[in-house]
Amino acid sequence: MFEEFDNSDICALATPQGTSAIAVIRTTGPECLSKLDRIFVPKGQTGALASTLGYRMRFGLIMDADVVVDEVLVAVFRAPHSYTGEESAEIYCHGSNYVIGKIMETLLSNGFRMAQPGEFSKRAFLNGKMDLAQTEAVADLISSETAAAHNLAIKQMRGGFSKELKEMRQEMLNLLSLMELELDFSEEEVEFAERSQLKSLLLQVKEHTDALAHSFSLGNAIKNGIPVAIVGATNTGKSTLLNALCGEEKAIVSNVHGTTRDAIEDLVNIGGTMFRFIDTAGIRETLDTVEIIGIERTFAKLREASVVIMVLDATEPHAFESSLYDLSKRIEQQNKHIIVVLNKIDLISPLSLLFPEGALENHPATSLPDAVTDLVDSVLELSSQLFSSAPQVLLLSAKQRRGIKELKERLLSYPKSLAATNSSQTIVTNLRHYEALKEASLALGQALDAMADGLPTDLVAEDIRTAIYHLGAIVGEIGTEEVLGSIFGRFCIGK
């Protein structure tokens, strides 16, 4: 199924470049242990690395001819019980740039070559230690920056996603093999694959595939940061809010309308989930060419965002209707989580009444001053008329950093609610997987349509093959010989 690959002995630095206490150099290949014996001299023990049992660590010296390079520990992993499935060893040396360079130089002069990017994981895949989806999860695990991204990568690396795909493919392969038999015995008009069973299976697999594809919106957001667009009219405090959420001065704050003319983005880790906040240009009528471009980009960011924070100036209630109306017309409401914040609330009522000392940052309606209650009621009434589901309304003073805690809690409820409503336990984070799932779903839909239209078996079978191919592409299991293997394993047809 795969072309021959170069399985020569390779080495690479596994820890980051730079001075450190310890560095790790990885080696793997059929003769890597015997080649290491040329430069490794054990201390206090006898026996070569090539005769050492797996999961053992040896202490000794790395020698370059008669010169001691470093005192090291060497961990031995024997095939097939290693990461790559080959003979492997890891050298734990001192993290001096000179020492690392000298050991690498010595390895290269003794039969090793430098590993290509990702070659250790590639060998693990080609040697059957993990499938393609698990291999990609290794890269996701390394690059994970939050607890949520880490958890997703760990689950995928353990093979849960792969198991689901393999089970679906195998069920379809079994039925496809029966359909292939029908084509072989077409003159007898024999029906090996019962059509109601086939339809039921295709519907079930398509539903599961669609659920996995649907989970990509959450998985991609968790992996790369949930995009949150901060929008509103000019001078409502959007940039001040961005600075409060980021904890530093990311955006220029000014009383001059139109100060922010382009989108400003920053990643913030909140409760183990990464959010990508986008401060946008204020929306208003203007003749300024640069500001017009900034406003157009605001609308583009609105389309990209999963969460939209609409900032209203509590001191200008007359502008509420136009701002909310404009927002309702610019977004796809069913795909957005909308939060409306009434900013500058400190100019309406003393903060001590809105956020009592020692209390959580909440504001039950019964304790709000009448002026504030009227503003909240006004926003809720307008929202009920303009949005299919009423947005959450929060009180805020971005300048005084009050109400920020509750806003962050509301933001965290978004990924939790998505995870709770996601029909699949598995969450897809990889764009390649998402595209393959969409292609598989399309092929399954075409197969169902072909069955409904009474089209010939060979046309239905072709759509099923396409779906099997795309599901197999995710885990790296593709090849028409699988269908033949299934046929010969189940029947003796004598052909």
Coordinates of C-alpha atoms in Angstrom, one line a residue:
M1 CA 0.0 0.0 0.0
F2 CA 3.0 2.3 0.6
E3 CA 6.2 2.8 -1.3
E4 CA 9.4 1.5 0.2
F5 CA 10.9 3.9 2.7
D6 CA 14.5 4.5 3.8
N7 CA 14.9 2.7 7.1
S8 CA 18.5 3.6 7.7
D9 CA 19.7 4.5 11.2
I10 CA 18.7 8.1 12.0
C11 CA 19.4 10.5 14.9
A12 CA 18.0 13.9 16.0
L13 CA 17.9 16.3 18.9
A14 CA 14.5 15.8 20.7
T15 CA 14.8 18.8 23.0
P16 CA 14.8 22.5 22.1
Q17 CA 18.0 24.1 20.9
G18 CA 19.8 26.1 23.5
T19 CA 21.7 25.7 26.7
S20 CA 20.0 23.5 29.3
A21 CA 20.8 21.1 32.1
I22 CA 19.9 18.0 30.1
A23 CA 19.4 17.4 26.4
V24 CA 17.9 14.3 24.7
I25 CA 19.2 12.8 21.4
R26 CA 17.0 10.1 19.8
T27 CA 18.2 7.4 17.6
T28 CA 16.4 4.6 15.8
G29 CA 17.0 2.0 13.0
P30 CA 17.8 -1.7 12.6
E31 CA 21.5 -1.3 13.5
C32 CA 21.3 1.8 15.8
L33 CA 22.3 -0.1 19.0
S34 CA 25.4 -1.8 17.4
K35 CA 26.5 1.6 15.9
L36 CA 26.1 3.3 19.3
D37 CA 28.3 0.6 20.8
R38 CA 31.1 2.0 18.7
I39 CA 31.0 5.3 20.6
F40 CA 29.5 4.3 24.0
V41 CA 31.7 2.9 26.8
P42 CA 29.6 1.7 29.8
K43 CA 30.8 2.5 33.3
G44 CA 30.4 0.0 36.2
Q45 CA 28.6 -2.5 33.9
T46 CA 29.6 -5.0 31.3
G47 CA 27.8 -5.8 28.0
A48 CA 27.0 -4.0 24.9
L49 CA 23.9 -1.9 24.2
A50 CA 23.0 -4.3 21.4
S51 CA 22.6 -7.1 24.0
T52 CA 20.8 -4.9 26.6
L53 CA 17.2 -5.7 27.4
G54 CA 14.5 -3.2 26.4
Y55 CA 13.4 -0.5 28.9
R56 CA 16.8 -0.4 30.5
M57 CA 19.1 2.6 31.1
R58 CA 22.9 2.4 30.9
F59 CA 25.4 4.9 32.3
G60 CA 28.7 5.5 30.5
L61 CA 30.8 7.8 28.3
I62 CA 30.4 9.0 24.7
M63 CA 33.8 8.8 23.1
D64 CA 35.1 10.4 19.9
A65 CA 38.1 8.2 19.2
D66 CA 40.1 8.5 22.4
V67 CA 38.5 11.8 23.6
V68 CA 35.7 11.8 26.1
V69 CA 32.8 13.9 24.9
D70 CA 30.4 13.5 27.8
E71 CA 29.0 11.3 30.6
V72 CA 25.6 10.2 29.5
L73 CA 22.7 7.9 30.2
V74 CA 21.4 5.7 27.3
A75 CA 17.8 4.3 27.4
V76 CA 17.3 1.3 25.3
F77 CA 14.1 0.3 23.5
R78 CA 13.9 -3.0 21.6
A79 CA 11.8 -3.6 18.5
P80 CA 8.9 -3.9 18.2
H81 CA 8.2 -2.4 21.6
S82 CA 9.5 1.1 20.8
Y83 CA 7.9 4.3 19.6
T84 CA 9.0 3.7 16.0
G85 CA 8.7 -0.1 16.2
E86 CA 12.4 -0.4 15.5
E87 CA 15.5 -0.7 17.6
S88 CA 15.8 2.6 19.4
A89 CA 17.8 4.4 22.0
E90 CA 17.8 7.9 23.6
I91 CA 21.0 9.6 24.8
Y92 CA 20.5 11.9 27.9
C93 CA 23.5 14.2 27.8
H94 CA 24.4 17.6 29.3
G95 CA 22.7 20.5 27.5
S96 CA 25.8 22.4 26.3
N97 CA 25.5 23.4 22.7
Y98 CA 29.1 22.2 22.2
V99 CA 28.3 18.8 23.8
I100 CA 25.2 18.3 21.7
G101 CA 26.9 19.3 18.5
K102 CA 29.9 17.0 19.2
I103 CA 27.7 14.0 20.0
M104 CA 25.6 14.6 16.8
E105 CA 28.8 14.9 14.8
T106 CA 30.1 11.6 16.3
L107 CA 26.9 9.9 15.5
L108 CA 26.9 11.1 11.9
S109 CA 30.5 9.9 11.4
N110 CA 29.5 6.4 12.7
G111 CA 26.8 5.5 10.3
F112 CA 23.8 7.6 11.4
R113 CA 22.1 10.2 9.3
M114 CA 20.0 13.2 10.4
A115 CA 16.3 12.5 10.7
Q116 CA 13.9 14.4 8.4
P117 CA 11.2 16.5 10.1
G118 CA 8.6 14.1 11.6
E119 CA 10.5 11.0 10.5
F120 CA 10.3 9.2 13.9
S121 CA 6.5 9.6 13.9
K122 CA 6.4 8.6 10.2
R123 CA 8.2 5.4 11.0
A124 CA 5.8 4.7 13.9
F125 CA 3.0 5.0 11.4
L126 CA 4.6 2.9 8.6
N127 CA 5.6 0.2 11.1
G128 CA 2.0 0.0 12.4
K129 CA 2.6 1.5 15.9
M130 CA -0.1 4.1 15.3
D131 CA -2.4 5.1 12.5
L132 CA -2.3 8.4 10.7
A133 CA -4.8 10.1 12.9
Q134 CA -2.9 9.1 16.0
T135 CA 0.3 10.3 14.4
E136 CA -1.2 13.7 13.8
A137 CA -2.4 13.8 17.4
V138 CA 1.2 13.6 18.5
A139 CA 1.9 17.0 16.7
D140 CA -1.3 18.4 18.3
L141 CA -0.2 17.3 21.7
I142 CA 3.2 18.9 21.3
S143 CA 1.6 22.2 20.2
S144 CA -1.2 22.2 22.7
E145 CA -1.2 25.4 24.9
T146 CA -4.3 24.8 27.0
A147 CA -5.8 22.0 29.1
A148 CA -8.7 21.6 26.6
A149 CA -6.4 21.3 23.6
H150 CA -4.2 18.8 25.5
N151 CA -7.2 16.7 26.5
L152 CA -8.4 16.5 22.9
A153 CA -5.0 15.5 21.6
I154 CA -4.6 12.8 24.3
K155 CA -7.9 11.3 23.5
Q156 CA -7.2 11.2 19.8
M157 CA -3.7 9.8 20.3
R158 CA -5.2 7.0 22.4
G159 CA -7.1 5.9 19.3
G160 CA -10.8 6.5 20.2
F161 CA -11.4 8.5 17.0
S162 CA -9.6 5.9 14.9
K163 CA -11.6 3.0 16.5
E164 CA -14.9 4.7 15.5
L165 CA -13.7 5.2 11.9
K166 CA -12.4 1.6 11.6
E167 CA -15.6 0.1 12.9
M168 CA -17.7 2.1 10.4
R169 CA -15.4 1.2 7.5
Q170 CA -15.4 -2.5 8.4
E171 CA -19.2 -2.6 8.4
M172 CA -19.3 -1.0 5.0
L173 CA -16.5 -3.2 3.7
N174 CA -18.5 -6.3 4.7
L175 CA -21.6 -5.2 2.8
L176 CA -19.5 -3.9 -0.1
S177 CA -17.9 -7.3 -0.5
L178 CA -21.4 -8.8 -0.7
M179 CA -22.3 -6.2 -3.4
E180 CA -19.2 -7.2 -5.3
L181 CA -20.4 -10.8 -5.3
E182 CA -23.7 -9.7 -6.7
L183 CA -21.8 -8.2 -9.6
D184 CA -19.9 -11.4 -10.2
F185 CA -23.2 -13.3 -10.2
S186 CA -25.2 -10.7 -12.0
E187 CA -26.6 -13.1 -14.6
E188 CA -28.3 -15.1 -11.8
E189 CA -29.8 -11.9 -10.3
V190 CA -28.7 -13.0 -6.8
E191 CA -29.0 -10.3 -4.0
F192 CA -26.4 -11.0 -1.4
A193 CA -26.6 -7.6 0.3
E194 CA -30.1 -7.2 1.8
R195 CA -31.2 -3.7 0.7
S196 CA -33.0 -2.6 3.9
Q197 CA -30.0 -3.6 6.0
L198 CA -27.7 -1.7 3.6
K199 CA -29.9 1.4 3.8
S200 CA -30.0 1.2 7.6
L201 CA -26.2 0.9 7.8
L202 CA -25.6 3.8 5.4
L203 CA -28.0 6.1 7.3
Q204 CA -26.3 5.2 10.5
V205 CA -22.8 5.8 9.2
K206 CA -23.8 9.0 7.6
E207 CA -25.4 10.3 10.8
H208 CA -22.2 9.4 12.7
T209 CA -20.0 11.0 10.0
D210 CA -22.1 14.2 10.0
A211 CA -21.9 14.4 13.8
L212 CA -18.1 14.1 13.7
A213 CA -17.8 16.7 11.0
H214 CA -20.2 19.0 13.0
S215 CA -17.9 18.7 16.0
F216 CA -15.0 20.4 14.0
S217 CA -16.3 23.9 14.8
L218 CA -15.8 23.2 18.5
G219 CA -12.5 21.2 18.0
N220 CA -11.0 23.8 15.8
A221 CA -11.9 26.6 18.2
I222 CA -10.4 24.8 21.2
K223 CA -7.3 23.9 19.3
N224 CA -6.7 27.4 17.7
G225 CA -8.6 29.7 20.1
I226 CA -12.3 30.4 20.1
P227 CA -12.7 33.6 18.0
V228 CA -14.5 36.3 19.9
A229 CA -15.4 39.5 18.1
I230 CA -15.9 42.7 20.2
V231 CA -18.1 44.9 18.1
G232 CA -20.2 48.1 18.6
A233 CA -20.4 51.7 17.7
T234 CA -17.4 54.1 18.0
N235 CA -16.4 55.2 21.5
T236 CA -18.4 52.5 23.4
G237 CA -15.3 51.1 25.1
K238 CA -14.4 48.2 22.9
S239 CA -10.7 48.7 23.1
T240 CA -10.8 49.3 26.9
L241 CA -12.7 46.0 27.2
L242 CA -10.1 44.2 25.1
N243 CA -7.3 45.6 27.4
A244 CA -9.3 44.5 30.5
L245 CA -9.7 41.0 29.1
C246 CA -6.1 40.7 28.1
G247 CA -4.8 42.2 31.3
E248 CA -2.5 44.6 29.4
E249 CA -2.7 47.6 27.0
K250 CA -3.2 45.9 23.6
A251 CA -5.3 48.6 22.0
I252 CA -5.0 52.4 22.0
V253 CA -7.8 54.0 24.0
S254 CA -9.0 57.5 23.1
N255 CA -12.2 59.6 23.3
V256 CA -11.7 60.4 19.6
H257 CA -14.3 58.5 17.5
G258 CA -12.7 56.0 15.0
T259 CA -9.4 55.6 16.9
T260 CA -9.4 51.8 16.1
R261 CA -9.3 51.5 12.3
D262 CA -8.3 47.8 12.0
A263 CA -8.9 44.6 13.8
I264 CA -6.6 43.9 16.8
E265 CA -6.3 40.3 17.9
D266 CA -4.8 38.6 21.0
L267 CA -4.9 35.1 22.5
V268 CA -6.0 34.8 26.1
N269 CA -6.1 31.6 28.2
I270 CA -9.2 31.6 30.3
G271 CA -9.8 28.6 32.6
G272 CA -7.8 26.3 30.4
T273 CA -9.5 27.4 27.1
M274 CA -7.9 29.7 24.6
F275 CA -9.9 32.6 23.3
R276 CA -8.9 34.8 20.4
F277 CA -10.3 38.2 21.1
I278 CA -10.7 40.6 18.2
D279 CA -11.2 44.3 18.8
T280 CA -12.9 45.7 15.7
A281 CA -13.3 49.2 14.2
G282 CA -16.3 51.1 15.5
I283 CA -19.3 50.9 13.2
R284 CA -20.5 54.3 12.1
E285 CA -21.3 56.4 9.0
T286 CA -18.0 57.9 7.8
L287 CA -16.3 59.3 4.7
D288 CA -12.8 58.4 5.9
T289 CA -11.4 55.9 3.4
V290 CA -9.2 54.1 5.9
E291 CA -12.0 53.9 8.5
I292 CA -14.4 52.5 5.9
I293 CA -11.9 49.7 5.2
G294 CA -11.7 49.0 8.9
I295 CA -15.5 48.8 9.2
E296 CA -15.6 46.4 6.3
R297 CA -13.1 44.2 8.1
T298 CA -15.2 44.4 11.2
F299 CA -18.1 42.7 9.3
A300 CA -15.7 40.1 7.9
K301 CA -14.5 39.3 11.5
L302 CA -18.2 39.0 12.5
R303 CA -18.6 36.2 10.1
E304 CA -15.5 34.4 11.4
A305 CA -16.4 34.7 15.1
S306 CA -18.0 32.0 17.2
V307 CA -18.8 34.5 19.9
V308 CA -19.9 38.1 19.5
I309 CA -19.7 40.6 22.3
M310 CA -21.8 43.6 21.4
V311 CA -20.7 46.6 23.4
L312 CA -23.4 49.3 24.2
D313 CA -22.7 52.6 25.8
A314 CA -25.0 52.7 28.9
T315 CA -25.0 56.5 28.7
E316 CA -26.5 56.5 25.2
P317 CA -29.6 54.3 25.3
H318 CA -31.0 56.1 22.2
A319 CA -28.3 54.2 20.2
F320 CA -29.3 50.7 21.5
E321 CA -31.9 50.0 18.8
S322 CA -29.7 50.9 15.8
S323 CA -26.7 49.0 17.1
L324 CA -28.7 45.8 17.9
Y325 CA -30.6 46.0 14.6
D326 CA -27.4 46.3 12.6
L327 CA -25.9 43.3 14.5
S328 CA -28.9 41.2 13.9
K329 CA -28.7 41.8 10.1
R330 CA -25.0 41.2 9.9
I331 CA -24.7 37.7 11.5
E332 CA -26.0 34.2 11.1
Q333 CA -27.8 34.1 14.5
Q334 CA -28.1 30.3 14.8
N335 CA -24.3 29.9 14.5
K336 CA -23.3 32.7 17.0
H337 CA -23.2 33.0 20.7
I338 CA -24.1 36.6 21.4
I339 CA -23.4 38.5 24.6
V340 CA -24.6 42.1 25.0
V341 CA -22.6 44.2 27.5
L342 CA -23.8 47.5 28.9
N343 CA -20.5 49.3 29.3
K344 CA -19.8 52.5 31.3
I345 CA -22.4 51.5 33.8
D346 CA -20.4 53.3 36.5
L347 CA -21.6 56.6 34.9
I348 CA -25.2 55.6 35.5
S349 CA -25.0 54.2 39.1
P350 CA -22.4 53.9 41.8
L351 CA -20.4 50.7 41.5
S352 CA -21.0 50.0 45.2
L353 CA -24.7 49.4 44.4
L354 CA -24.0 47.3 41.3
F355 CA -21.2 45.2 42.7
P356 CA -21.4 45.1 46.5
E357 CA -18.1 44.7 48.3
G358 CA -17.3 41.0 49.0
A359 CA -20.0 39.7 46.7
L360 CA -19.6 37.8 43.4
E361 CA -19.7 39.9 40.3
N362 CA -23.4 39.4 39.7
H363 CA -26.4 41.7 39.5
P364 CA -29.8 40.1 40.3
A365 CA -32.5 42.2 38.9
T366 CA -34.1 42.8 42.3
S367 CA -31.0 44.7 43.6
L368 CA -30.5 46.9 40.6
P369 CA -31.3 50.6 40.7
D370 CA -34.3 51.6 38.7
A371 CA -32.2 53.5 36.1
V372 CA -30.1 50.4 35.4
T373 CA -33.2 48.1 35.4
D374 CA -34.8 50.2 32.8
L375 CA -31.7 49.9 30.6
V376 CA -31.5 46.1 30.9
D377 CA -35.3 45.8 30.2
S378 CA -34.9 48.0 27.1
V379 CA -32.1 45.8 25.7
L380 CA -34.0 42.6 26.5
E381 CA -37.1 43.9 24.8
L382 CA -35.2 45.0 21.7
S383 CA -33.3 41.7 21.6
S384 CA -36.5 39.6 21.8
Q385 CA -37.7 41.4 18.6
L386 CA -34.5 41.2 16.7
F387 CA -32.9 37.8 17.6
S388 CA -34.3 34.3 17.4
S389 CA -33.0 33.7 21.0
A390 CA -32.4 36.5 23.4
P391 CA -28.7 37.3 24.0
Q392 CA -27.3 37.4 27.5
V393 CA -27.1 41.0 28.9
L394 CA -24.3 41.9 31.3
L395 CA -23.4 45.1 33.2
L396 CA -19.8 46.2 32.8
S397 CA -17.4 48.9 33.6
A398 CA -14.4 48.1 31.4
K399 CA -12.5 51.2 32.7
Q400 CA -12.9 50.2 36.3
R401 CA -12.4 46.5 35.5
R402 CA -15.7 45.5 37.0
G403 CA -17.9 42.8 35.6
I404 CA -14.9 41.2 33.8
K405 CA -15.0 38.1 35.9
E406 CA -18.6 37.4 35.1
L407 CA -18.0 38.0 31.4
K408 CA -15.2 35.5 31.4
E409 CA -17.5 33.0 33.1
R410 CA -20.1 33.5 30.4
L411 CA -17.4 33.0 27.7
L412 CA -16.4 29.7 29.3
S413 CA -20.0 28.5 29.2
Y414 CA -19.8 28.6 25.3
P415 CA -17.4 25.7 24.8
K416 CA -19.1 23.8 27.6
S417 CA -22.5 24.1 26.0
L418 CA -21.2 23.1 22.7
A419 CA -19.6 20.0 24.2
A420 CA -22.8 19.1 26.0
T421 CA -24.9 19.4 22.8
N422 CA -22.4 17.7 20.6
S423 CA -23.9 14.3 19.6
S424 CA -20.6 12.6 19.3
Q425 CA -18.2 11.9 22.1
T426 CA -15.3 12.4 19.8
I427 CA -14.4 16.0 18.8
V428 CA -12.6 16.5 15.5
T429 CA -9.8 19.1 15.5
N430 CA -8.0 18.5 12.2
L431 CA -9.0 20.3 9.0
R432 CA -7.9 17.3 6.9
H433 CA -10.1 15.0 8.9
Y434 CA -13.0 17.4 8.6
E435 CA -12.7 17.7 4.8
A436 CA -12.5 13.9 4.5
L437 CA -15.6 13.4 6.7
K438 CA -17.5 15.9 4.5
E439 CA -16.5 14.0 1.4
A440 CA -17.5 10.7 3.0
S441 CA -20.8 12.1 4.0
L442 CA -21.4 13.4 0.4
A443 CA -20.6 10.0 -1.0
L444 CA -22.9 8.3 1.5
G445 CA -25.7 10.7 0.6
Q446 CA -25.2 9.9 -3.1
A447 CA -25.3 6.2 -2.4
L448 CA -28.6 6.6 -0.5
D449 CA -30.1 8.6 -3.4
A450 CA -28.9 6.0 -5.9
M451 CA -30.7 3.3 -3.9
A452 CA -33.8 5.4 -3.6
D453 CA -33.8 5.9 -7.4
G454 CA -33.3 2.1 -8.0
L455 CA -30.0 2.6 -9.8
P456 CA -27.8 -0.5 -10.5
T457 CA -25.7 -2.1 -7.8
D458 CA -22.4 -1.1 -9.4
L459 CA -23.3 2.6 -9.2
V460 CA -24.3 2.3 -5.5
A461 CA -21.2 0.3 -4.8
E462 CA -19.0 3.0 -6.4
D463 CA -20.4 5.7 -4.0
I464 CA -19.8 3.4 -1.0
R465 CA -16.2 2.8 -2.2
T466 CA -15.7 6.5 -2.3
A467 CA -17.0 6.9 1.3
I468 CA -14.8 4.0 2.5
Y469 CA -11.8 5.7 0.8
H470 CA -12.3 9.0 2.5
L471 CA -12.8 7.5 5.9
G472 CA -9.7 5.3 5.4
A473 CA -7.7 8.4 4.3
I474 CA -8.0 9.8 7.8
V475 CA -6.3 6.9 9.5
G476 CA -4.1 5.9 6.5
E477 CA -6.0 2.7 5.6
I478 CA -6.7 3.0 1.9
G479 CA -6.4 0.4 -0.8
T480 CA -8.8 -1.6 -3.0
E481 CA -7.1 -4.9 -1.9
E482 CA -9.1 -4.6 1.3
V483 CA -12.3 -5.4 -0.6
L484 CA -10.7 -8.4 -2.2
G485 CA -9.4 -9.6 1.1
S486 CA -12.8 -9.4 2.6
I487 CA -14.3 -11.4 -0.2
F488 CA -11.7 -14.2 -0.2
G489 CA -11.9 -14.4 3.6
R490 CA -15.6 -15.0 3.6
F491 CA -16.3 -17.0 0.5
C492 CA -14.6 -19.6 -1.8
I493 CA -15.8 -18.4 -5.2
G494 CA -13.2 -20.3 -7.3
K495 CA -12.3 -17.4 -9.6

